[in-house]
mmCIF file of C-alpha atoms in Angstrom:
data_model
loop_
_atom_site.group_PDB
_atom_site.id
_atom_site.type_symbol
_atom_site.label_atom_id
_atom_site.label_comp_id
_atom_site.label_asym_id
_atom_site.label_seq_id
_atom_site.Cartn_x
_atom_site.Cartn_y
_atom_site.Cartn_z
ATOM 1 C CA MET L 1 -15.597 -10.821 -15.183
ATOM 2 C CA LYS L 2 -18.758 -11.592 -13.181
ATOM 3 C CA ASN L 3 -19.323 -11.727 -9.429
ATOM 4 C CA CYS L 4 -21.761 -13.712 -7.335
ATOM 5 C CA PRO L 5 -23.665 -11.320 -5.014
ATOM 6 C CA THR L 6 -24.201 -14.177 -2.536
ATOM 7 C CA CYS L 7 -20.769 -15.774 -2.085
ATOM 8 C CA GLN L 8 -18.649 -13.010 -3.679
ATOM 9 C CA ALA L 9 -16.883 -15.518 -5.947
ATOM 10 C CA SER L 10 -15.736 -14.352 -9.388
ATOM 11 C CA TYR L 11 -16.191 -16.137 -12.714
ATOM 12 C CA PRO L 12 -15.489 -15.507 -16.421
ATOM 13 C CA VAL L 13 -18.105 -13.547 -18.369
ATOM 14 C CA THR L 14 -19.285 -16.767 -20.071
ATOM 15 C CA PHE L 15 -20.906 -17.919 -16.787
ATOM 16 C CA ALA L 16 -24.542 -16.939 -16.182
ATOM 17 C CA VAL L 17 -25.119 -18.270 -12.662
ATOM 18 C CA CYS L 18 -22.889 -19.144 -9.726
ATOM 19 C CA PRO L 19 -21.948 -22.858 -9.849
ATOM 20 C CA GLN L 20 -21.905 -22.959 -6.041
ATOM 21 C CA ASP L 21 -25.299 -21.473 -5.131
ATOM 22 C CA GLY L 22 -27.136 -20.803 -8.404
ATOM 23 C CA THR L 23 -27.296 -17.029 -7.900
ATOM 24 C CA PRO L 24 -27.348 -15.002 -11.150
ATOM 25 C CA LEU L 25 -23.958 -13.419 -11.686
ATOM 26 C CA VAL L 26 -23.404 -9.674 -12.032
ATOM 27 C CA GLU L 27 -20.862 -8.373 -14.523
ATOM 28 C CA VAL L 28 -18.295 -6.009 -12.971
ATOM 29 C CA GLY L 29 -15.047 -4.418 -13.997
ATOM 30 C CA ALA L 30 -11.877 -6.176 -12.912
ATOM 31 C CA TRP L 31 -11.050 -3.339 -10.516
ATOM 32 C CA THR L 32 -14.521 -2.532 -9.220
ATOM 33 C CA PRO L 33 -14.859 -2.652 -5.396
ATOM 34 C CA GLY L 34 -16.034 -6.127 -4.512
ATOM 35 C CA ALA L 35 -14.435 -7.798 -7.517
ATOM 36 C CA VAL L 36 -12.076 -10.689 -6.767
ATOM 37 C CA VAL L 37 -9.001 -10.714 -8.987
ATOM 38 C CA ARG L 38 -7.365 -14.060 -9.720
ATOM 39 C CA GLY L 39 -9.547 -15.651 -7.062
ATOM 40 C CA LYS L 40 -7.354 -14.142 -4.328
ATOM 41 C CA TYR L 41 -7.566 -10.363 -4.124
ATOM 42 C CA ARG L 42 -10.892 -8.708 -3.295
ATOM 43 C CA ILE L 43 -10.800 -5.064 -4.351
ATOM 44 C CA ILE L 44 -11.811 -2.693 -1.544
ATOM 45 C CA SER L 45 -11.144 0.759 -2.958
ATOM 46 C CA LYS L 46 -8.965 2.831 -5.236
ATOM 47 C CA VAL L 47 -6.379 4.665 -3.150
ATOM 48 C CA GLY L 48 -4.194 6.378 -5.732
ATOM 49 C CA GLN L 49 -3.817 7.317 -9.381
ATOM 50 C CA GLY L 50 -0.523 8.143 -11.047
ATOM 51 C CA GLY L 51 0.640 8.968 -14.529
ATOM 52 C CA PHE L 52 1.061 5.366 -15.586
ATOM 53 C CA GLY L 53 -0.972 3.332 -13.109
ATOM 54 C CA ALA L 54 -3.502 3.123 -10.302
ATOM 55 C CA VAL L 55 -3.191 1.643 -6.823
ATOM 56 C CA TYR L 56 -5.972 -0.309 -5.144
ATOM 57 C CA LYS L 57 -6.496 -1.455 -1.593
ATOM 58 C CA ALA L 58 -7.385 -5.144 -1.607
ATOM 59 C CA LEU L 59 -7.925 -8.038 0.765
ATOM 60 C CA HIS L 60 -6.130 -11.342 0.251
ATOM 61 C CA VAL L 61 -9.117 -13.635 0.724
ATOM 62 C CA ASN L 62 -7.050 -16.653 1.792
ATOM 63 C CA PHE L 63 -4.779 -14.893 4.286
ATOM 64 C CA ASP L 64 -7.298 -12.231 5.396
ATOM 65 C CA GLU L 65 -4.581 -9.609 4.983
ATOM 66 C CA LEU L 66 -4.580 -6.242 3.252
ATOM 67 C CA ARG L 67 -2.513 -5.723 0.122
ATOM 68 C CA ALA L 68 -1.841 -2.854 -2.278
ATOM 69 C CA ILE L 69 -2.223 -3.629 -5.980
ATOM 70 C CA LYS L 70 -0.587 -1.444 -8.632
ATOM 71 C CA VAL L 71 -2.197 -1.687 -12.077
ATOM 72 C CA ILE L 72 -0.953 -0.326 -15.407
ATOM 73 C CA ASN L 73 -3.154 2.290 -17.069
ATOM 74 C CA LYS L 74 -4.913 1.032 -20.193
ATOM 75 C CA GLU L 75 -3.066 3.394 -22.541
ATOM 76 C CA TYR L 76 0.227 1.666 -21.681
ATOM 77 C CA LEU L 77 -0.958 -1.881 -22.361
ATOM 78 C CA SER L 78 -0.113 -1.609 -26.064
ATOM 79 C CA ASP L 79 3.468 -0.580 -25.236
ATOM 80 C CA GLN L 80 5.043 -4.021 -25.058
ATOM 81 C CA LEU L 81 8.431 -2.680 -23.977
ATOM 82 C CA PHE L 82 6.805 -0.840 -21.078
ATOM 83 C CA VAL L 83 4.851 -3.921 -20.006
ATOM 84 C CA LYS L 84 7.977 -6.071 -20.216
ATOM 85 C CA ARG L 85 9.975 -3.643 -18.064
ATOM 86 C CA PHE L 86 7.077 -3.338 -15.607
ATOM 87 C CA LYS L 87 7.156 -7.079 -15.029
ATOM 88 C CA HIS L 88 10.956 -7.292 -14.975
ATOM 89 C CA GLU L 89 11.359 -4.506 -12.430
ATOM 90 C CA ALA L 90 8.737 -6.144 -10.209
ATOM 91 C CA VAL L 91 10.837 -9.312 -10.203
ATOM 92 C CA ILE L 92 13.959 -7.320 -9.302
ATOM 93 C CA THR L 93 12.167 -5.298 -6.622
ATOM 94 C CA ARG L 94 10.879 -8.550 -5.098
ATOM 95 C CA LYS L 95 14.501 -9.254 -4.146
ATOM 96 C CA LEU L 96 14.618 -6.098 -2.026
ATOM 97 C CA GLN L 97 13.676 -7.419 1.385
ATOM 98 C CA HIS L 98 14.169 -4.590 3.874
ATOM 99 C CA PRO L 99 11.884 -3.292 6.645
ATOM 100 C CA ASN L 100 12.164 0.296 5.369
ATOM 101 C CA ALA L 101 11.234 -0.605 1.772
ATOM 102 C CA VAL L 102 7.713 -1.514 0.707
ATOM 103 C CA ARG L 103 7.631 -5.261 0.069
ATOM 104 C CA VAL L 104 6.590 -6.727 -3.297
ATOM 105 C CA ASP L 105 4.672 -9.994 -2.888
ATOM 106 C CA ASP L 106 3.540 -11.035 -6.347
ATOM 107 C CA ILE L 107 3.108 -10.126 -10.000
ATOM 108 C CA ASP L 108 0.264 -11.442 -12.127
ATOM 109 C CA GLU L 109 -2.314 -10.563 -14.772
ATOM 110 C CA SER L 110 -6.002 -10.014 -14.171
ATOM 111 C CA GLU L 111 -8.608 -12.017 -16.024
ATOM 112 C CA ASP L 112 -8.709 -9.317 -18.718
ATOM 113 C CA GLY L 113 -4.933 -9.518 -19.215
ATOM 114 C CA THR L 114 -3.903 -6.395 -17.289
ATOM 115 C CA PRO L 115 -0.555 -6.833 -15.475
ATOM 116 C CA PHE L 116 -0.497 -5.907 -11.797
ATOM 117 C CA ILE L 117 1.922 -5.926 -8.867
ATOM 118 C CA VAL L 118 0.872 -6.990 -5.371
ATOM 119 C CA MET L 119 2.621 -5.134 -2.570
ATOM 120 C CA GLU L 120 2.589 -4.708 1.167
ATOM 121 C CA PHE L 121 -0.223 -2.339 2.162
ATOM 122 C CA ILE L 122 0.894 0.456 4.444
ATOM 123 C CA GLU L 123 -1.137 3.129 6.176
ATOM 124 C CA GLY L 124 0.641 6.280 7.210
ATOM 125 C CA GLN L 125 1.444 9.881 6.383
ATOM 126 C CA SER L 126 3.673 10.875 3.504
ATOM 127 C CA LEU L 127 6.595 13.167 4.224
ATOM 128 C CA ARG L 128 5.100 15.622 1.764
ATOM 129 C CA LYS L 129 1.928 15.859 3.837
ATOM 130 C CA LEU L 130 3.933 16.161 7.045
ATOM 131 C CA ILE L 131 6.027 19.052 5.727
ATOM 132 C CA GLU L 132 2.980 20.789 4.255
ATOM 133 C CA THR L 133 1.037 20.643 7.521
ATOM 134 C CA GLU L 134 3.771 20.991 10.148
ATOM 135 C CA GLY L 135 6.689 22.724 8.444
ATOM 136 C CA ALA L 136 10.222 22.180 9.711
ATOM 137 C CA GLN L 137 10.848 19.155 11.913
ATOM 138 C CA PRO L 138 13.116 18.616 14.938
ATOM 139 C CA ALA L 139 16.615 17.470 14.081
ATOM 140 C CA SER L 140 16.143 14.228 16.023
ATOM 141 C CA ARG L 141 13.157 13.231 13.892
ATOM 142 C CA VAL L 142 14.885 14.296 10.685
ATOM 143 C CA CYS L 143 17.927 12.177 11.506
ATOM 144 C CA SER L 144 15.755 9.148 12.283
ATOM 145 C CA VAL L 145 13.743 9.380 9.044
ATOM 146 C CA ILE L 146 16.791 10.003 6.868
ATOM 147 C CA LYS L 147 18.752 7.130 8.447
ATOM 148 C CA GLN L 148 15.880 4.707 7.868
ATOM 149 C CA SER L 149 15.450 5.882 4.287
ATOM 150 C CA ALA L 150 19.201 5.589 3.731
ATOM 151 C CA ALA L 151 19.085 2.014 5.043
ATOM 152 C CA ALA L 152 16.443 1.098 2.454
ATOM 153 C CA LEU L 153 18.469 2.780 -0.292
ATOM 154 C CA ASP L 154 21.644 1.038 0.819
ATOM 155 C CA ALA L 155 19.916 -2.346 0.535
ATOM 156 C CA ALA L 156 18.632 -1.437 -2.934
ATOM 157 C CA HIS L 157 21.993 -0.159 -4.137
ATOM 158 C CA ARG L 158 23.666 -3.387 -3.004
ATOM 159 C CA ILE L 159 21.524 -5.343 -5.478
ATOM 160 C CA GLY L 160 22.136 -2.817 -8.253
ATOM 161 C CA MET L 161 18.861 -0.913 -7.974
ATOM 162 C CA VAL L 162 18.850 2.902 -8.110
ATOM 163 C CA HIS L 163 15.542 4.504 -7.112
ATOM 164 C CA ARG L 164 15.874 7.688 -9.258
ATOM 165 C CA ASP L 165 12.840 9.464 -7.807
ATOM 166 C CA ILE L 166 13.412 9.983 -4.086
ATOM 167 C CA LYS L 167 11.084 12.726 -2.834
ATOM 168 C CA PRO L 168 8.758 13.337 0.139
ATOM 169 C CA ASP L 169 5.848 11.733 -1.746
ATOM 170 C CA ASN L 170 7.769 8.449 -1.872
ATOM 171 C CA ILE L 171 8.559 8.248 1.848
ATOM 172 C CA VAL L 172 5.708 7.309 4.184
ATOM 173 C CA LEU L 173 5.803 7.401 7.984
ATOM 174 C CA VAL L 174 4.086 4.467 9.679
ATOM 175 C CA GLU L 175 3.355 4.191 13.392
ATOM 176 C CA THR L 176 4.474 0.872 14.900
ATOM 177 C CA PRO L 177 4.720 -0.418 18.492
ATOM 178 C CA GLU L 178 8.463 0.244 18.264
ATOM 179 C CA GLY L 179 7.971 3.843 17.116
ATOM 180 C CA GLU L 180 7.848 5.730 13.838
ATOM 181 C CA MET L 181 9.036 3.786 10.794
ATOM 182 C CA ALA L 182 9.935 5.291 7.419
ATOM 183 C CA LYS L 183 8.934 3.296 4.334
ATOM 184 C CA VAL L 184 10.358 4.076 0.890
ATOM 185 C CA LEU L 185 7.943 3.503 -2.005
ATOM 186 C CA ASP L 186 8.163 2.920 -5.749
ATOM 187 C CA PHE L 187 11.502 1.204 -6.204
ATOM 188 C CA GLY L 188 11.918 0.318 -9.856
ATOM 189 C CA ILE L 189 9.141 2.576 -11.141
ATOM 190 C CA ALA L 190 11.406 5.271 -12.593
ATOM 191 C CA LYS L 191 13.347 2.654 -14.539
ATOM 192 C CA VAL L 192 10.113 1.263 -15.935
ATOM 193 C CA LYS L 193 9.156 4.758 -17.122
ATOM 194 C CA GLU L 194 12.469 5.076 -18.949
ATOM 195 C CA GLY L 195 11.320 2.208 -21.148
ATOM 196 C CA SER L 196 8.032 3.839 -22.062
ATOM 197 C CA LYS L 197 7.542 5.103 -25.612
ATOM 198 C CA GLY L 198 4.924 7.628 -24.589
ATOM 199 C CA ASP L 199 6.275 8.824 -21.265
ATOM 200 C CA THR L 200 5.780 12.500 -20.526
ATOM 201 C CA GLY L 201 6.636 12.367 -16.849
ATOM 202 C CA GLY L 202 10.274 13.296 -17.383
ATOM 203 C CA MET L 203 11.683 16.681 -18.319
ATOM 204 C CA THR L 204 13.589 17.243 -21.553
ATOM 205 C CA LEU L 205 16.853 19.065 -20.919
ATOM 206 C CA THR L 206 18.862 18.574 -24.097
ATOM 207 C CA GLY L 207 16.009 18.218 -26.557
ATOM 208 C CA THR L 208 17.090 14.683 -27.370
ATOM 209 C CA GLY L 209 16.960 12.887 -24.029
ATOM 210 C CA VAL L 210 14.177 12.560 -21.483
ATOM 211 C CA VAL L 211 15.135 12.811 -17.836
ATOM 212 C CA ILE L 212 13.064 10.745 -15.440
ATOM 213 C CA GLY L 213 12.380 12.156 -11.996
ATOM 214 C CA THR L 214 10.912 15.135 -10.158
ATOM 215 C CA PRO L 215 12.795 18.363 -10.988
ATOM 216 C CA GLN L 216 12.931 19.739 -7.437
ATOM 217 C CA TYR L 217 14.626 16.557 -6.201
ATOM 218 C CA MET L 218 16.810 15.577 -9.168
ATOM 219 C CA SER L 219 20.532 15.102 -8.793
ATOM 220 C CA PRO L 220 22.869 17.159 -10.994
ATOM 221 C CA GLU L 221 23.596 13.960 -12.924
ATOM 222 C CA GLN L 222 19.903 13.511 -13.731
ATOM 223 C CA ALA L 223 19.501 17.199 -14.568
ATOM 224 C CA MET L 224 22.313 16.843 -17.124
ATOM 225 C CA GLY L 225 20.436 14.026 -18.825
ATOM 226 C CA LYS L 226 22.206 10.974 -17.431
ATOM 227 C CA ARG L 227 20.077 7.876 -17.004
ATOM 228 C CA GLY L 228 20.218 4.119 -16.689
ATOM 229 C CA ASP L 229 23.664 2.762 -15.890
ATOM 230 C CA GLN L 230 25.074 6.307 -15.904
ATOM 231 C CA LEU L 231 23.502 6.823 -12.465
ATOM 232 C CA ASP L 232 24.546 5.181 -9.220
ATOM 233 C CA GLY L 233 23.363 5.268 -5.625
ATOM 234 C CA ARG L 234 24.942 8.643 -4.944
ATOM 235 C CA SER L 235 22.294 10.200 -7.177
ATOM 236 C CA ASP L 236 19.640 8.909 -4.769
ATOM 237 C CA LEU L 237 21.631 10.285 -1.828
ATOM 238 C CA TYR L 238 21.606 13.769 -3.370
ATOM 239 C CA SER L 239 17.813 13.551 -3.683
ATOM 240 C CA LEU L 240 17.602 12.330 -0.093
ATOM 241 C CA GLY L 241 19.740 15.326 0.871
ATOM 242 C CA ILE L 242 17.098 17.654 -0.555
ATOM 243 C CA VAL L 243 14.475 15.796 1.480
ATOM 244 C CA MET L 244 16.658 16.197 4.594
ATOM 245 C CA TYR L 245 17.143 19.910 3.876
ATOM 246 C CA GLN L 246 13.397 20.375 3.418
ATOM 247 C CA MET L 247 12.590 18.522 6.639
ATOM 248 C CA LEU L 248 15.062 20.694 8.564
ATOM 249 C CA THR L 249 13.916 24.035 7.140
ATOM 250 C CA GLY L 250 10.516 23.582 5.529
ATOM 251 C CA GLU L 251 12.091 24.961 2.340
ATOM 252 C CA LEU L 252 13.844 23.713 -0.800
ATOM 253 C CA PRO L 253 17.555 24.542 -1.220
ATOM 254 C CA PHE L 254 17.059 26.235 -4.597
ATOM 255 C CA ARG L 255 14.741 28.987 -5.834
ATOM 256 C CA ALA L 256 13.473 28.687 -9.401
ATOM 257 C CA ASP L 257 10.428 29.832 -11.358
ATOM 258 C CA THR L 258 10.594 27.240 -14.135
ATOM 259 C CA THR L 259 11.592 23.622 -14.550
ATOM 260 C CA MET L 260 14.595 24.609 -16.647
ATOM 261 C CA GLU L 261 15.784 27.069 -13.992
ATOM 262 C CA MET L 262 15.494 24.334 -11.371
ATOM 263 C CA LEU L 263 17.534 21.878 -13.441
ATOM 264 C CA ILE L 264 20.218 24.506 -14.039
ATOM 265 C CA ALA L 265 20.296 25.293 -10.315
ATOM 266 C CA HIS L 266 21.028 21.659 -9.482
ATOM 267 C CA VAL L 267 23.966 21.717 -11.881
ATOM 268 C CA GLN L 268 25.412 25.186 -11.303
ATOM 269 C CA GLN L 269 24.111 26.994 -8.220
ATOM 270 C CA PRO L 270 25.252 26.426 -4.628
ATOM 271 C CA PRO L 271 22.360 25.588 -2.292
ATOM 272 C CA LEU L 272 21.255 28.147 0.269
ATOM 273 C CA ASP L 273 23.033 27.433 3.541
ATOM 274 C CA VAL L 274 20.693 25.298 5.612
ATOM 275 C CA CYS L 275 21.382 27.252 8.812
ATOM 276 C CA SER L 276 20.718 30.651 7.228
ATOM 277 C CA VAL L 277 17.282 29.890 5.754
ATOM 278 C CA HIS L 278 15.541 30.270 9.120
ATOM 279 C CA PRO L 279 18.201 31.053 11.741
ATOM 280 C CA GLU L 280 15.588 30.900 14.503
ATOM 281 C CA LEU L 281 15.425 27.123 14.007
ATOM 282 C CA ARG L 282 18.957 26.765 15.395
ATOM 283 C CA ILE L 283 19.723 23.626 13.410
ATOM 284 C CA PRO L 284 22.752 21.850 14.924
ATOM 285 C CA ASP L 285 25.840 22.591 12.839
ATOM 286 C CA ALA L 286 26.866 18.928 12.635
ATOM 287 C CA VAL L 287 23.464 17.893 11.280
ATOM 288 C CA ALA L 288 23.415 20.825 8.857
ATOM 289 C CA GLY L 289 26.852 19.769 7.650
ATOM 290 C CA VAL L 290 25.561 16.319 6.707
ATOM 291 C CA ALA L 291 22.680 17.838 4.722
ATOM 292 C CA MET L 292 25.013 20.192 2.857
ATOM 293 C CA LYS L 293 27.464 17.388 2.075
ATOM 294 C CA LEU L 294 24.666 15.400 0.454
ATOM 295 C CA LEU L 295 24.069 18.343 -1.889
ATOM 296 C CA GLU L 296 27.575 18.434 -3.321
ATOM 297 C CA LYS L 297 27.547 18.725 -7.125
ATOM 298 C CA ASN L 298 30.283 16.109 -7.544
ATOM 299 C CA PRO L 299 29.075 12.624 -6.540
ATOM 300 C CA ASP L 300 32.588 11.860 -5.237
ATOM 301 C CA ASP L 301 32.128 14.555 -2.584
ATOM 302 C CA ARG L 302 28.927 13.024 -1.191
ATOM 303 C CA PRO L 303 28.742 10.066 1.213
ATOM 304 C CA ALA L 304 29.792 6.995 -0.749
ATOM 305 C CA SER L 305 26.805 4.854 0.235
ATOM 306 C CA GLY L 306 23.644 4.740 2.285
ATOM 307 C CA GLN L 307 25.558 3.111 5.128
ATOM 308 C CA ALA L 308 28.220 5.832 4.963
ATOM 309 C CA LEU L 309 25.443 8.414 5.288
ATOM 310 C CA ILE L 310 24.024 6.601 8.315
ATOM 311 C CA ASP L 311 27.477 6.600 9.913
ATOM 312 C CA GLU L 312 27.871 10.342 9.309
ATOM 313 C CA ILE L 313 24.457 11.126 10.790
ATOM 314 C CA GLU L 314 25.188 9.009 13.856
ATOM 315 C CA ALA L 315 28.506 10.795 14.296
ATOM 316 C CA ALA L 316 26.670 14.126 14.077
ATOM 317 C CA GLU L 317 24.092 12.935 16.602
ATOM 318 C CA SER L 318 26.709 11.762 19.078
ATOM 319 C CA GLY L 319 28.538 15.071 18.838
ATOM 320 C CA VAL L 320 25.467 17.201 19.508
ATOM 321 C CA SER L 321 23.119 14.791 21.298
ATOM 322 C CA GLY L 322 22.022 17.332 23.876
ATOM 323 C CA GLU L 323 21.381 19.975 21.246
ATOM 324 C CA ILE L 324 19.375 17.593 19.073
ATOM 325 C CA GLY L 325 17.334 16.394 22.007
ATOM 326 C CA ALA L 326 16.377 19.964 22.935
ATOM 327 C CA THR L 327 15.073 20.858 19.485
ATOM 328 C CA HIS L 328 11.281 21.082 19.160
ATOM 329 C CA VAL L 329 8.971 20.959 16.164
ATOM 330 C CA ILE L 330 8.296 24.456 14.858
ATOM 331 C CA SER L 331 4.967 24.525 13.081
ATOM 332 C CA PRO L 332 5.644 26.632 11.138
ATOM 333 C CA TYR L 333 8.522 28.482 12.758
ATOM 334 C CA ASN L 334 6.610 29.076 15.968
ATOM 335 C CA LEU L 335 9.191 30.473 18.346
ATOM 336 C CA VAL L 336 7.002 29.688 21.348
ATOM 337 C CA ASP L 337 8.088 26.063 20.908
ATOM 338 C CA GLN L 338 11.767 26.960 20.862
ATOM 339 C CA PRO L 339 13.720 26.058 24.058
ATOM 340 C CA LEU L 340 14.831 29.127 25.941
ATOM 341 C CA GLU L 341 18.438 29.780 26.816
ATOM 342 C CA GLU L 342 19.313 30.050 30.484
ATOM 343 C CA PRO L 343 20.476 33.581 31.477
ATOM 344 C CA PRO L 344 24.149 33.850 32.447
ATOM 345 C CA PRO L 345 24.907 33.741 36.188
ATOM 346 C CA PRO L 346 25.355 37.131 37.903
ATOM 347 C CA PRO L 347 28.931 38.316 38.355
ATOM 348 C CA PRO L 348 30.492 37.684 41.790
ATOM 349 C CA PRO L 349 30.317 40.590 44.277
ATOM 350 C CA PRO L 350 33.382 42.822 44.434
ATOM 351 C CA PRO L 351 35.866 41.958 47.209
#
């Protein structure tokens, strides 16, 4: 592809000069900053690189709006099954229209034949970064983020889509005029990876099956090697429970030195009680109870749906609203920020 330095228009490599102004064209890569892909998306910068694709910040030249463009890595282009699933999952994800899920706008191929997905561009802080820099969060904020994330998952589950890789990296906090909004990223990506011949992002548990996900946040079902239609929305809720636990305590519910130990812990070990990890945090019992219920080994013992989880959190909030409102951010575990208890009144004078 070639660009015109004067008008910024893009043309095939067979063109020598710009048909509009006669300026000699400069050959650029399809994803070089300044390149215009499909005559609509001007690449601004590369903002992320993952195991199977890169993400670019781009400007829609007709709408003058920012977009995020996800592009398959070159080594996957020869995997026709992967490419097919990439496109199919983009079509399915396009149906997920929810304010707490990143919107998919388009799917196309660049001039060199590379498939790409056009998504809503969001600017914010990932939960991973928040936990790394600030540690445990106040129960009120945790409840808000988890409820919003659960709402996005509930909408996805209703159209038959299981995320499979819920983790702090895939939840971004965006500031809006109405307050903090949680956005869940990468719906459909884990399922695409299941169709890859060369995927190494999963962890082999049985020696015959590859498990897709992030070991620290996998459900017991995933850790045992279940995949595809063997998983339902309650698997995502378990993963969201680990995120909730980590937001409340700054810690993971299991201790493990290896990936295999972590997978076994999900299947066999009870999680550390959320209130005992850092007792000084004084996590409200009702909120802690919701987090622990999400971490039940048996999916039948977890909330049945994202909406059921929202209802349980709201019930916990209503039961301890004063306690939740008094909780402060501890960064990390700074007791100076902890609300002090009032001393008991003096006893009445003797008669």
